[in-house]
Tab-separated table of C-alpha atoms in Angstrom:
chain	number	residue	atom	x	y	z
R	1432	UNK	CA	-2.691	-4.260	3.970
R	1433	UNK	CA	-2.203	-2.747	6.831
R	1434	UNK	CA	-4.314	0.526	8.172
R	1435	UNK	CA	-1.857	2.227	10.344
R	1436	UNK	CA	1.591	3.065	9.956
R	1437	UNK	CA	4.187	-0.018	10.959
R	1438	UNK	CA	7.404	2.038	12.885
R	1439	UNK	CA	10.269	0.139	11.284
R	1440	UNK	CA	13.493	0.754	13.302
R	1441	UNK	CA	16.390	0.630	10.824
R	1442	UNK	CA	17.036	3.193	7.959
R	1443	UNK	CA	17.872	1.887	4.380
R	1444	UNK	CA	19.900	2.719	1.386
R	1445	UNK	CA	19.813	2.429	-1.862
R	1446	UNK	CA	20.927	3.657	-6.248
R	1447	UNK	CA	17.894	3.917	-7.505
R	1448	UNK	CA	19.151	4.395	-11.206
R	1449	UNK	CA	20.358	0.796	-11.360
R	1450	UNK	CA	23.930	-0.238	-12.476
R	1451	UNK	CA	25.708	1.357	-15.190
R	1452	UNK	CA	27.232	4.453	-16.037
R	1453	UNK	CA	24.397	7.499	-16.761
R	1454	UNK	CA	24.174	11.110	-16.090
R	1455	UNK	CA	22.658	11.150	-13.056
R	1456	UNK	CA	22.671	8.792	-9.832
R	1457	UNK	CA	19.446	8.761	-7.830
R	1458	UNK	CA	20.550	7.452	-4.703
R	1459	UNK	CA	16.990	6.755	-2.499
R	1460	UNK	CA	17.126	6.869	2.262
R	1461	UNK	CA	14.508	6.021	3.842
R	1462	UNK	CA	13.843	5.590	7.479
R	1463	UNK	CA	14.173	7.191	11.222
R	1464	UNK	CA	17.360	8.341	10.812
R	1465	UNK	CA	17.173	10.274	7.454
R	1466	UNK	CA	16.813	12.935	9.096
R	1467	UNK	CA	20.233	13.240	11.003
R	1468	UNK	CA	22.089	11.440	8.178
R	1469	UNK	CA	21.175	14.323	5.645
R	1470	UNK	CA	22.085	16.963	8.490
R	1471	UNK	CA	25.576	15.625	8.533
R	1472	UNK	CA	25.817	15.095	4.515
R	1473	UNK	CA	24.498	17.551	3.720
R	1474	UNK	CA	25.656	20.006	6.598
R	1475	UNK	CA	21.894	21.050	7.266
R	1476	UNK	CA	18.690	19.376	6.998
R	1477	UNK	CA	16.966	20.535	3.311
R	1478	UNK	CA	13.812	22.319	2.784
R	1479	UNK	CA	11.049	19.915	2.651
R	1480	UNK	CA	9.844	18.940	-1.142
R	1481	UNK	CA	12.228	21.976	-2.619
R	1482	UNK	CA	15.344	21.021	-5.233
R	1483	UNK	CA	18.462	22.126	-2.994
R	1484	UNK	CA	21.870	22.462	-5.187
R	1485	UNK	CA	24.057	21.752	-2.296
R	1486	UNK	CA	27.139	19.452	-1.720
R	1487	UNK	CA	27.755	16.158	-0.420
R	1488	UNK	CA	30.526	15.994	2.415
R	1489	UNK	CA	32.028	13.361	4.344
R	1490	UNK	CA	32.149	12.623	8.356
R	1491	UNK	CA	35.613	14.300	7.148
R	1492	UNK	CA	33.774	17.699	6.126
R	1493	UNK	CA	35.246	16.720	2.392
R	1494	UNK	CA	33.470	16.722	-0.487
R	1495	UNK	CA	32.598	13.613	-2.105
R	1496	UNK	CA	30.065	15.312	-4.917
R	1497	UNK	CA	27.817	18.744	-5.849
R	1498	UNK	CA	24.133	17.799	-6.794
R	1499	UNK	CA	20.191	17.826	-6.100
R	1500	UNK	CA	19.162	16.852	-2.335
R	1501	UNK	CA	15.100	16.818	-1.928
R	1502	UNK	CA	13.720	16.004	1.602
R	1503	UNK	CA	10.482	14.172	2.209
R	1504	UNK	CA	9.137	14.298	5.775
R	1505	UNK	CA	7.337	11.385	6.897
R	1506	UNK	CA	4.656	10.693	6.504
R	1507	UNK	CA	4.267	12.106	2.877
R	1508	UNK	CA	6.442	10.450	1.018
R	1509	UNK	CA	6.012	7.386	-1.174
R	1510	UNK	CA	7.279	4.678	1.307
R	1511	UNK	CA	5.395	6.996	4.247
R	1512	UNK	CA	8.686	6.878	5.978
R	1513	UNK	CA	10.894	10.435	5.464
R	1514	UNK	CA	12.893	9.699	2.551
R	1515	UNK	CA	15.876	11.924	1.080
R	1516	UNK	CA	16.569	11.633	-2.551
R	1517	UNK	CA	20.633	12.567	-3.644
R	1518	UNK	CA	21.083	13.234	-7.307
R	1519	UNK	CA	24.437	12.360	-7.870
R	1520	UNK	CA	26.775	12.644	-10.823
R	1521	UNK	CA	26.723	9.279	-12.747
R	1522	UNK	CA	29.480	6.123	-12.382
R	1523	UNK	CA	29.799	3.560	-10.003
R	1524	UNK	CA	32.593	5.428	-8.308
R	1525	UNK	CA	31.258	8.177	-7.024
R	1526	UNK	CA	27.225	6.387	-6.123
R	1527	UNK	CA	29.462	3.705	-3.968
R	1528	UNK	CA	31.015	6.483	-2.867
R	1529	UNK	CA	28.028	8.313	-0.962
R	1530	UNK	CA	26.199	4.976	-0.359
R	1531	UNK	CA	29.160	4.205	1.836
R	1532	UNK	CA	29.482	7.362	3.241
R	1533	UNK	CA	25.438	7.362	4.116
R	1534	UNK	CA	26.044	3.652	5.304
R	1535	UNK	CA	28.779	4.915	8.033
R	1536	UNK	CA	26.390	6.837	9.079
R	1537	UNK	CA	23.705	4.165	10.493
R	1538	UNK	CA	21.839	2.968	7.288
R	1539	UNK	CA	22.448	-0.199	5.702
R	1540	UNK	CA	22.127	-1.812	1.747
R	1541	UNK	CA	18.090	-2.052	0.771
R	1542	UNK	CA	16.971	-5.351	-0.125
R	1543	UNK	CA	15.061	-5.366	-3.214
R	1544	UNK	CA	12.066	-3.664	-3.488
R	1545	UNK	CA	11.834	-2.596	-0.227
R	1546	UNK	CA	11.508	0.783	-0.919
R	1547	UNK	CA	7.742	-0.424	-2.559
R	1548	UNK	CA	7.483	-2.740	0.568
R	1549	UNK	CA	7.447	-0.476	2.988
R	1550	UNK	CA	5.436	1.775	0.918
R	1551	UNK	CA	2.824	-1.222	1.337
R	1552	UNK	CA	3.053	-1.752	5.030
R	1553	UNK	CA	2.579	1.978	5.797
R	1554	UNK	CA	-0.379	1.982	3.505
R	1555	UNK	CA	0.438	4.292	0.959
R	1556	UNK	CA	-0.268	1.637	-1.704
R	1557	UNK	CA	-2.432	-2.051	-2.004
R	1558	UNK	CA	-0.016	-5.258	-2.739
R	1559	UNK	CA	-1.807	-4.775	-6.740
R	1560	UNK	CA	-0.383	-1.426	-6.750
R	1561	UNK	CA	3.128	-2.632	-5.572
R	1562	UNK	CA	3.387	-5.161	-8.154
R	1563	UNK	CA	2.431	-3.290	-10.786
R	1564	UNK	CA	5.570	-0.607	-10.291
R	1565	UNK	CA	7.679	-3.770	-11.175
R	1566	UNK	CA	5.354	-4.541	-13.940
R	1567	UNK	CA	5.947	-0.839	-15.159
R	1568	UNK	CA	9.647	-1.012	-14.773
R	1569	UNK	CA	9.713	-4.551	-16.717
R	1570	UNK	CA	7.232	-3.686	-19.666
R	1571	UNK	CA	7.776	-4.900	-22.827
R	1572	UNK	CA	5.350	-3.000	-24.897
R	1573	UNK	CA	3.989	0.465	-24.723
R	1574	UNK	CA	0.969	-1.180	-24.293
R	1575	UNK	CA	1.741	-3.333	-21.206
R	1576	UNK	CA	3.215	-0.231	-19.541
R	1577	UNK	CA	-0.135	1.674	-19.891
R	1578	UNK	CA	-1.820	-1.523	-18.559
R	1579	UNK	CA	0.968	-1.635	-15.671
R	1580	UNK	CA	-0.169	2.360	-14.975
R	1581	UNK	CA	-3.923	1.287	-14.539
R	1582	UNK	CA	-3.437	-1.155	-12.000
R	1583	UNK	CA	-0.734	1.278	-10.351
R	1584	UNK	CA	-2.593	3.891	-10.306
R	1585	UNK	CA	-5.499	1.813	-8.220
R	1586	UNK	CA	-8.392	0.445	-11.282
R	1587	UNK	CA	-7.411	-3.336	-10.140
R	1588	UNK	CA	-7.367	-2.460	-6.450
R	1589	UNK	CA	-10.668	-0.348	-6.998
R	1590	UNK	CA	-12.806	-3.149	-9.030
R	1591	UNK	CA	-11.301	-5.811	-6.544
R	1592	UNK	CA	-12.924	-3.364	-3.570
R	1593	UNK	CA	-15.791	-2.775	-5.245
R	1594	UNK	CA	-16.979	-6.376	-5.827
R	1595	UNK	CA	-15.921	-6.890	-2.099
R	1596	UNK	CA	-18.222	-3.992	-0.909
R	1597	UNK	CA	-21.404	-6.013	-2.762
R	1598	UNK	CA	-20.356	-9.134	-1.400
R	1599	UNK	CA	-20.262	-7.615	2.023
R	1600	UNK	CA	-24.256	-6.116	1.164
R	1601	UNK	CA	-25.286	-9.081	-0.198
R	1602	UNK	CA	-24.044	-10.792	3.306
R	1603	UNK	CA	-25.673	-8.765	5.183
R	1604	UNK	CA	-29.260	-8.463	3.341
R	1605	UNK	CA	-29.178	-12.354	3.526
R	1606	UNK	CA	-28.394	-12.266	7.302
R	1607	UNK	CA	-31.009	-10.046	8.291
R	1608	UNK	CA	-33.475	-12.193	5.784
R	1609	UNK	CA	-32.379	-15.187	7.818
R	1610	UNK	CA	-34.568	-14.354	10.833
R	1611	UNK	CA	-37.711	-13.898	9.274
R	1612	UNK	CA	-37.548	-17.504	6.995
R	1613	UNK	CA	-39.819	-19.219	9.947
R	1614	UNK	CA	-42.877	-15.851	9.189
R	1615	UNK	CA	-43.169	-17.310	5.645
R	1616	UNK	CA	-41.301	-14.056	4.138
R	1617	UNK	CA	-39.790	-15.291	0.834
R	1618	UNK	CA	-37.028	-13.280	1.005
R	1619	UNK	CA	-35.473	-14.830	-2.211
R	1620	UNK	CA	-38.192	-13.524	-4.069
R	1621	UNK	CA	-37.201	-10.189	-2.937
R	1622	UNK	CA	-35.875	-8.191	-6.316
R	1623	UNK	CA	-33.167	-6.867	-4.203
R	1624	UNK	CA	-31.415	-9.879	-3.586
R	1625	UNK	CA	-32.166	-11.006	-7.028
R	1626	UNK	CA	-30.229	-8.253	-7.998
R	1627	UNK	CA	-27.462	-8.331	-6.232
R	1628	UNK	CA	-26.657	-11.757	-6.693
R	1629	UNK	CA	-26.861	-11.065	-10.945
R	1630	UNK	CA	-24.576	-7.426	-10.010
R	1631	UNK	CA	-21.800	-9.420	-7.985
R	1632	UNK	CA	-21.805	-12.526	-10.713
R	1633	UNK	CA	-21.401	-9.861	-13.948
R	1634	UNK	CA	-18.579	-8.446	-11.751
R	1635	UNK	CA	-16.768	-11.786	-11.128
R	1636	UNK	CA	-17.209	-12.519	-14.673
R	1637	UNK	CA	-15.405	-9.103	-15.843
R	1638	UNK	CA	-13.009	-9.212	-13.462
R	1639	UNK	CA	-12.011	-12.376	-14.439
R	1640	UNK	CA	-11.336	-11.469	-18.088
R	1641	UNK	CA	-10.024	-8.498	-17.804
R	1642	UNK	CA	-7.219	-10.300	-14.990
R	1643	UNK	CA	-6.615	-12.369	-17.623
R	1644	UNK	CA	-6.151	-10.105	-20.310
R	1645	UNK	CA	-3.851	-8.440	-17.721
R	1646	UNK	CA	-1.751	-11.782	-17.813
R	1647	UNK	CA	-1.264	-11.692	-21.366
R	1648	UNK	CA	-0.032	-8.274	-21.535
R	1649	UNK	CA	2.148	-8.899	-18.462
R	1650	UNK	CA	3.872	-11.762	-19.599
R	1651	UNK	CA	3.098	-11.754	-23.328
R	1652	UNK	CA	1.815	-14.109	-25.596
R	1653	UNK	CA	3.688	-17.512	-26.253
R	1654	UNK	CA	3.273	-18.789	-29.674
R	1655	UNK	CA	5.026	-22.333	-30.957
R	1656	UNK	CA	6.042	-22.681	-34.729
R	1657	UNK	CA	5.522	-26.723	-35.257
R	1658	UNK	CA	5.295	-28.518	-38.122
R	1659	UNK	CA	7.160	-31.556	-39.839
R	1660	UNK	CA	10.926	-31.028	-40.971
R	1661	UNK	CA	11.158	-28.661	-43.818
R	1662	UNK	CA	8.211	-27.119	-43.628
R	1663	UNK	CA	9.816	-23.806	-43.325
R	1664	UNK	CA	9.315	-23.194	-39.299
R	1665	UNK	CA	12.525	-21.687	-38.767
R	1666	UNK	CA	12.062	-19.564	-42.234
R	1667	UNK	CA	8.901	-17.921	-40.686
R	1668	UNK	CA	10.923	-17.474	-37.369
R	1669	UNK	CA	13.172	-15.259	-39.115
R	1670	UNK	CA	10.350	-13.872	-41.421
R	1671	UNK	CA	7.818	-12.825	-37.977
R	1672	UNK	CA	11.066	-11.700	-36.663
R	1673	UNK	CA	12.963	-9.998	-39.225
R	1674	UNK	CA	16.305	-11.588	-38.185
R	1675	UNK	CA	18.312	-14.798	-39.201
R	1676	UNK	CA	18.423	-16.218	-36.071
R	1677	UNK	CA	17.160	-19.667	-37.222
R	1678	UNK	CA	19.894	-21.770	-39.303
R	1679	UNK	CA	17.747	-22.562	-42.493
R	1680	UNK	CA	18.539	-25.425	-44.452
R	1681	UNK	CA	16.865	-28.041	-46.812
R	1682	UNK	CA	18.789	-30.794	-44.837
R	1683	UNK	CA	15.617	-32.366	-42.663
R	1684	UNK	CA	16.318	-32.074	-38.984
R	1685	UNK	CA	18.252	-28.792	-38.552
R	1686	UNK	CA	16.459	-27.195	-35.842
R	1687	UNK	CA	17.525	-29.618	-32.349
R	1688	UNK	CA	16.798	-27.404	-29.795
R	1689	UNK	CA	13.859	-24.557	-29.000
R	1690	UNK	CA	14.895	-21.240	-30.586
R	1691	UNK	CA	12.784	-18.110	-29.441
R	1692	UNK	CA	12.295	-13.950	-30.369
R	1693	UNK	CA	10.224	-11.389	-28.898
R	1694	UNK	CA	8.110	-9.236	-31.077
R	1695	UNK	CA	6.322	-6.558	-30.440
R	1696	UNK	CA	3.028	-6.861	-32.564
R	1697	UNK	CA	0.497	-3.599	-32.183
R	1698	UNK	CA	1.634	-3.399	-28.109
R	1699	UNK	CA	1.616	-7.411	-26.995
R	1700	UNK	CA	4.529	-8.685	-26.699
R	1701	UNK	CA	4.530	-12.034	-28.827
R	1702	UNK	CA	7.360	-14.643	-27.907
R	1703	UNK	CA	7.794	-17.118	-30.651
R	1704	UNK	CA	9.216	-20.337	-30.583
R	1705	UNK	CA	10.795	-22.237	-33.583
R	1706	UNK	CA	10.709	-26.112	-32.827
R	1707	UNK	CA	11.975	-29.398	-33.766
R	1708	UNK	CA	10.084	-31.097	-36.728
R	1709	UNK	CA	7.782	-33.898	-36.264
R	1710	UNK	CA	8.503	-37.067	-37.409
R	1711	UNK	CA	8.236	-41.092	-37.281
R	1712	UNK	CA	11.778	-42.138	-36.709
R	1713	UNK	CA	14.516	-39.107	-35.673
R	1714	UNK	CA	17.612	-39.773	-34.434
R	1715	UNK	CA	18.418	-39.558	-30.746
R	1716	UNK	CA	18.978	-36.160	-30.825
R	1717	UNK	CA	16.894	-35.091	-32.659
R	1718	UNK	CA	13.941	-37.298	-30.779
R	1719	UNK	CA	15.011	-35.180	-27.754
R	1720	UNK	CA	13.971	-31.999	-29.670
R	1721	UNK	CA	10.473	-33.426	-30.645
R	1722	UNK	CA	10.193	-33.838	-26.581
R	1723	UNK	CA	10.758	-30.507	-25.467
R	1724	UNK	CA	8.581	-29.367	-28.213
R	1725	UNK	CA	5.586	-31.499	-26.612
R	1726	UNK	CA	6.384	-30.114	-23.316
R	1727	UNK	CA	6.526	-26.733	-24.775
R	1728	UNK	CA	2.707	-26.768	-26.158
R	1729	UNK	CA	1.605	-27.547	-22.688
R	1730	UNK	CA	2.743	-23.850	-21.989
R	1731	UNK	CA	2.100	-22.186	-24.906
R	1732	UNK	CA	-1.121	-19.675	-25.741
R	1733	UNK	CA	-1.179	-20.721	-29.557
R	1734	UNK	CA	0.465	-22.604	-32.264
R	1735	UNK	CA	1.509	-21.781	-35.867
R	1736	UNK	CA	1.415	-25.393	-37.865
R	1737	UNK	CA	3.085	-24.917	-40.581
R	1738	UNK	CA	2.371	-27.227	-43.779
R	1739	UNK	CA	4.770	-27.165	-46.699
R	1740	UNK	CA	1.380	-27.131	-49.445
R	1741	UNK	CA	4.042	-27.700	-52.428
R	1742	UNK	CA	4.282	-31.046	-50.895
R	1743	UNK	CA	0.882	-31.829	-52.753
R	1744	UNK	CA	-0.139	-34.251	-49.537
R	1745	UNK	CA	-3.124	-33.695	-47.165
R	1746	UNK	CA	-2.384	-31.969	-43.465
R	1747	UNK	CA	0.480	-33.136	-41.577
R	1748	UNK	CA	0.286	-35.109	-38.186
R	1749	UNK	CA	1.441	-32.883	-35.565
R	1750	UNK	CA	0.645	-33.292	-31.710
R	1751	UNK	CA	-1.694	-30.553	-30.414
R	1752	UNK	CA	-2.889	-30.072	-26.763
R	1753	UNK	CA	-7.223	-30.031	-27.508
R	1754	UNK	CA	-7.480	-27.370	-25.309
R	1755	UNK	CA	-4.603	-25.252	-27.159
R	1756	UNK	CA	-5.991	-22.585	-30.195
R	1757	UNK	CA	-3.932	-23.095	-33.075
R	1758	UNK	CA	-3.613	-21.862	-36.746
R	1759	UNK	CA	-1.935	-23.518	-40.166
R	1760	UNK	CA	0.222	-21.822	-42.196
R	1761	UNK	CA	0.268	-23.197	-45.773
R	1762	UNK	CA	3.881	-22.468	-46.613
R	1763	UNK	CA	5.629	-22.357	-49.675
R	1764	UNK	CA	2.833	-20.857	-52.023
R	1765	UNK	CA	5.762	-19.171	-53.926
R	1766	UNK	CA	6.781	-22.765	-55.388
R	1767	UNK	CA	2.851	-23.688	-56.726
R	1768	UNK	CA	2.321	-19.998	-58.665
R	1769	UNK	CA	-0.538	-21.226	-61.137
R	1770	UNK	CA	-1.480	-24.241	-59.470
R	1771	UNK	CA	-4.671	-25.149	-57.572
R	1772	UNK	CA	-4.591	-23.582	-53.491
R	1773	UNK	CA	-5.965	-25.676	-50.953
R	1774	UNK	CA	-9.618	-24.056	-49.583
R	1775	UNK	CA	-9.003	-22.029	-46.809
R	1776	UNK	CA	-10.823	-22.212	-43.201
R	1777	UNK	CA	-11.388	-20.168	-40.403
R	1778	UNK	CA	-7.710	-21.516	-39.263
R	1779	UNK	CA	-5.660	-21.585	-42.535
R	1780	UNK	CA	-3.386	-19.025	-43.785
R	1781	UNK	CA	-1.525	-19.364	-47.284
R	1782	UNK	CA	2.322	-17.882	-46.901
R	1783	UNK	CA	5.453	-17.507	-48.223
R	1784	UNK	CA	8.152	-17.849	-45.481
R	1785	UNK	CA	10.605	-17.290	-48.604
R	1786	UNK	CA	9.064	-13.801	-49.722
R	1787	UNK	CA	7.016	-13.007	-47.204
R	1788	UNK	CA	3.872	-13.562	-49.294
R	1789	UNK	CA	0.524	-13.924	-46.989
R	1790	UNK	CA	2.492	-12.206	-44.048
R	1791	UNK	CA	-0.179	-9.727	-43.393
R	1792	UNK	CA	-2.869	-11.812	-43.048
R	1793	UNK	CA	-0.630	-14.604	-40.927
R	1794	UNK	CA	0.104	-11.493	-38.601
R	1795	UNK	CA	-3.599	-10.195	-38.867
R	1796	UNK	CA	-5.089	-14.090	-37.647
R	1797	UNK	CA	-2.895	-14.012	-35.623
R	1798	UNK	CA	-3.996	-10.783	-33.204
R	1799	UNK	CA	-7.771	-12.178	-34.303
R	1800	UNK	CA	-7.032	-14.990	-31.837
R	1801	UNK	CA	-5.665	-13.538	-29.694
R	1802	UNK	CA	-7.300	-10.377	-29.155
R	1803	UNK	CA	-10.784	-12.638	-28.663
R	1804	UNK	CA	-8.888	-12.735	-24.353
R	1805	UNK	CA	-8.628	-9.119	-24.721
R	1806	UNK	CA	-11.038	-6.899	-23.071
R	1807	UNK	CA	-10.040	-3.476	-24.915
R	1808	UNK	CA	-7.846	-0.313	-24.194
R	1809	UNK	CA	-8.726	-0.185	-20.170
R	1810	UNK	CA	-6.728	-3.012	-19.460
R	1811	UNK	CA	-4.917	-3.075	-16.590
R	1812	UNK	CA	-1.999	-5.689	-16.021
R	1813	UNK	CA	-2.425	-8.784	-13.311
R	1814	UNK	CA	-0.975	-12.014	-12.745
R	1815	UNK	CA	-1.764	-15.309	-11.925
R	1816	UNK	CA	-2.078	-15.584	-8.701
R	1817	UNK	CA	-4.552	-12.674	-9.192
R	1818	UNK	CA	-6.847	-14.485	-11.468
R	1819	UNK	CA	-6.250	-17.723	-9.066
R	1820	UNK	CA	-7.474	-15.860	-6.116
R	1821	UNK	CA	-10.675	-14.497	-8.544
R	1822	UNK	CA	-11.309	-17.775	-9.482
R	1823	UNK	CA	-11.509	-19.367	-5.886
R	1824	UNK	CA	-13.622	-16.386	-4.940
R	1825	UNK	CA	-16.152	-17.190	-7.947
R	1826	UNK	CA	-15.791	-21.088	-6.747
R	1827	UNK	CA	-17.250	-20.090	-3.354
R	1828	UNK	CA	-19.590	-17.217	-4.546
R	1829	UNK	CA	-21.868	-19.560	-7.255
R	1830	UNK	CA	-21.645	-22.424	-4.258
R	1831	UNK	CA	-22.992	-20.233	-2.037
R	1832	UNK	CA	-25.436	-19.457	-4.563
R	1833	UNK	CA	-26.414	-22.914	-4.921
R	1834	UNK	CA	-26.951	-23.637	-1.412
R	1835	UNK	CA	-29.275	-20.413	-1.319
R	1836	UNK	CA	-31.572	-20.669	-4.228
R	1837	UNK	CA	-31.668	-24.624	-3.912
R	1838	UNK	CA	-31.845	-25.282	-0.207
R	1839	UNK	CA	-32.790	-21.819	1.224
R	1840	UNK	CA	-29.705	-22.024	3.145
R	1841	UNK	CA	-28.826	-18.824	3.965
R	1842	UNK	CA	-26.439	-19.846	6.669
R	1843	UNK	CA	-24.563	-21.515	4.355
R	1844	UNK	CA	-24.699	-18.658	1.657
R	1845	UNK	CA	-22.716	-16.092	4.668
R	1846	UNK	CA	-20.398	-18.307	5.193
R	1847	UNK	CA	-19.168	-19.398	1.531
R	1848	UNK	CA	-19.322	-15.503	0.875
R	1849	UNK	CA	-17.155	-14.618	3.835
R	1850	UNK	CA	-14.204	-17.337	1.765
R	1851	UNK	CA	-15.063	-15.413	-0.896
R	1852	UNK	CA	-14.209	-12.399	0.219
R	1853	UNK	CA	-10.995	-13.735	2.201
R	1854	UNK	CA	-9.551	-14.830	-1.710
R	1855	UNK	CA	-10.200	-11.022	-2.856
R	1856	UNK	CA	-8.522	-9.658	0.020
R	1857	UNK	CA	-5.012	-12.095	-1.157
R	1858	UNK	CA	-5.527	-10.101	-4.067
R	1859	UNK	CA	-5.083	-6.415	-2.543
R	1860	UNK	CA	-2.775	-8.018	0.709
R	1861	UNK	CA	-5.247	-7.384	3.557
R	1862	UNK	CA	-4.706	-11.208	3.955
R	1863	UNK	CA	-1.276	-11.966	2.892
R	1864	UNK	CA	1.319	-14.572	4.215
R	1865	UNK	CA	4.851	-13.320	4.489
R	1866	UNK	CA	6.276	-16.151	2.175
R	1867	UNK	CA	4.188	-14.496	-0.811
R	1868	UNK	CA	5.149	-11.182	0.547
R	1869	UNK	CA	8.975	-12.055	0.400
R	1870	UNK	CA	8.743	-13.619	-3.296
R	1871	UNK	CA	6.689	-11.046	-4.425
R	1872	UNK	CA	9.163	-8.185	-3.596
R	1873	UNK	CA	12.323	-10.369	-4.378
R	1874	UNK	CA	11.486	-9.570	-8.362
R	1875	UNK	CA	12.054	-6.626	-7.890
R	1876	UNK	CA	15.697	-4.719	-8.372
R	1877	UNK	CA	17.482	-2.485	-5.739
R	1878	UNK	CA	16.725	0.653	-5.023
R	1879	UNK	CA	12.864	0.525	-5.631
């Protein structure tokens, strides 16, 4: 990230509201020339961070609307550029309208999310910070939203900085040990060092799960419904779902294709995913189905077997990554009332896709698994490239570790903590490339 302000020569424009007819159009300028563009729209330059009821008026002197004009001198505004903010009346007619006008007048269209951009290269906010006003705008769940406000609101940024500042310390303590290893000073049996090394590896460790606990709330949880045809997959699709999206039928084979529905389950956003049955010899199409379900449980977070337990036979076959948790749902207890239950595990779950029977405790073993990767209500949201970068930092931090405490290499040690601290600053963008810059900023809509 950059620690000065970057002078950026052309002045952009953008809705800010998105498409679609509302009340109000927030139409967003930023740049050098805001200032002169909003003394000819606005036939005077506004007071600085006051609501001005004024009216919006052509090169022409005619009016093209009446609203709210606030004025943001550089450089305290949220891109750090002066920005002026028009709140228009809503429609597509009259925002194009003004754009136009305000485009006439030396600014041009705003790509997408370079309102937030710039707001990064004039160092008003960390590349975390950015990303996490598009993970705001795009939450699910109330949940992932209040995640997306930690991380915009700096806790990432601020845990990522401070296990940088005591990998810088522990840099330096070892450098200024190094010149004293020839005087037989055992500087690794100095408790200082010994500490720090145990401080920065609980901090990689926490960071680590709680990034990934960011993921999940980012992105959601992906859950796969397999079992073998009839089992009643796509019945518990519609059950977990309360919808009849599924086609449910006793004919074997119905489901062909990968059916999915978002639920929102105490804040996480669960996506789950009804699938083609299992079995030994499916027609083509059908065979196609089974395919795309085995690609899907390379991707997924957890699977739901379901077993039809009025079949009387033992557990189904079903392919399941080893590295992949998974639970099985008995189905169909409604249709063995009286008769013997099969003993349940730590995995098994007795239901009724046809009643809803065993529901509640599906639903409740089902946040149990998951909510063992969750690290609690201080969550902040993150995504994989984050917990990449964390990961490669770790990698060189426990090398460098090795090197020290086995080989009294302390050269070595600097050096693998100086990578170390190059993958946290990828996190925050002090070291960014301009490719990850662009993609990271093209998710984002217009206008923010």
């Amino acid at each position: 990230m950059p620690n000065e302000k970057i002078y950026i020569e052309d002045t952009i424009v953008a809705s800010a509201s998105g498409e679609g007819s509302a009340g109000v159009n927030v139409i967003r300028v930023s740049g050098p020339d805001t200032e002169e563009i909003a003394s000819i729209l606005l036939q005077s330059l506004p007071e600085p961070r006051v609501a001005n009821y004024t009216k919006f008026k052509n090169k022409n002197k005619e009016t093209i609307d009446v609203g709210i004009a606030l004025y943001f001198p550089a450089p305290n505004s949220y891109t750090g550029e002066s920005i002026l903010e028009l709140h228009a009346h809503g429609g597509s007619i009259i925002g194009n309208s003004i754009i136009e006008e305000i485009i006439s007048l030396g600014a041009r269209q705003a790509q997408p999310g370079e309102f937030t951009k710039r707001a990064y290269l004039n160092g008003k906010i960390d590349l975390t910070q950015a990303e996490a006003v598009a993970d705001l705008i795009n939450s699910g769940t109330k949940r992932s939203a209040k995640a997306a406000i930690q991380s915009l609101t700096g806790k990432f940024s601020n845990l990522v900085k401070s296990l940088d500042e005591q990998l810088t310390k522990l840099r330096l303590f070892v450098e200024a040990s190094i010149d004293f290893t020839e005087e037989d000073i055992d500087f690794l049996a100095d408790e200082k060092l010994i500490d720090e090394i145990s401080s920065c590896n609980s901090l990689y460790k926490s960071l680590i799960s709680g990034a990934s606990s960011g993921e999940i709330l980012r992105n959601g949880v992906r859950v796969a419904i397999i079992g073998l045809p009839n089992a009643g997959k796509s019945s518990l699709l519609n059950l977990l779902s309360d919808t009849d999206k599924a086609i449910v039928t006793d004919i074997a084979g119905t489901t062909r294709d990968i059916l999915n529905v978002s639920v929102d389950i105490d804040g996480i956003l669960f996506d789950f995913f009804d699938t083609a049955g299992y079995r030994d010899t499916p027609e083509t199409i059908e065979a196609e189905g089974i395919k795309r379900t085995n690609k899907l449980l390379r991707g997924v977070d957890l699977a739901i077997w379901v077993h039809d337990i009025s079949a009387n036979k033992e557990l189904d076959t079903c392919y399941i990554p080893d590295d992949l948790d998974y639970i099985v749902a008995n189905n169909k207890i409604d249709l063995i009332q009286g008769k013997s239950r099969k003993n349940m595990d730590q995995r098994t779950v007795n239901i009724s896709a046809q009643n809803g029977e065993g529901l509640e405790n599906l639903i409740t073993k089902i946040k149990s698994t998951i909510q063992e990767n969750l690290s609690g209500d201080g969550i902040f949201t993150a995504r994989s490239r984050h917990i990449d970068s964390l990961k490669k930092s770790y990698e060189y931090f426990l090398v460098g570790k090795s090197q020290l405490e086995n080989q009294r290499a302390g050269e070595l040690f600097a050096e693998d903590i100086k990578q170390a601290k190059n993958e946290l600053s990828e996190i925050t963008g002090e070291m960014t490339s301009d490719e990850l810059l662009g993609e990271i900023f093209s998710e984002f809509c217009i206008g923010k």
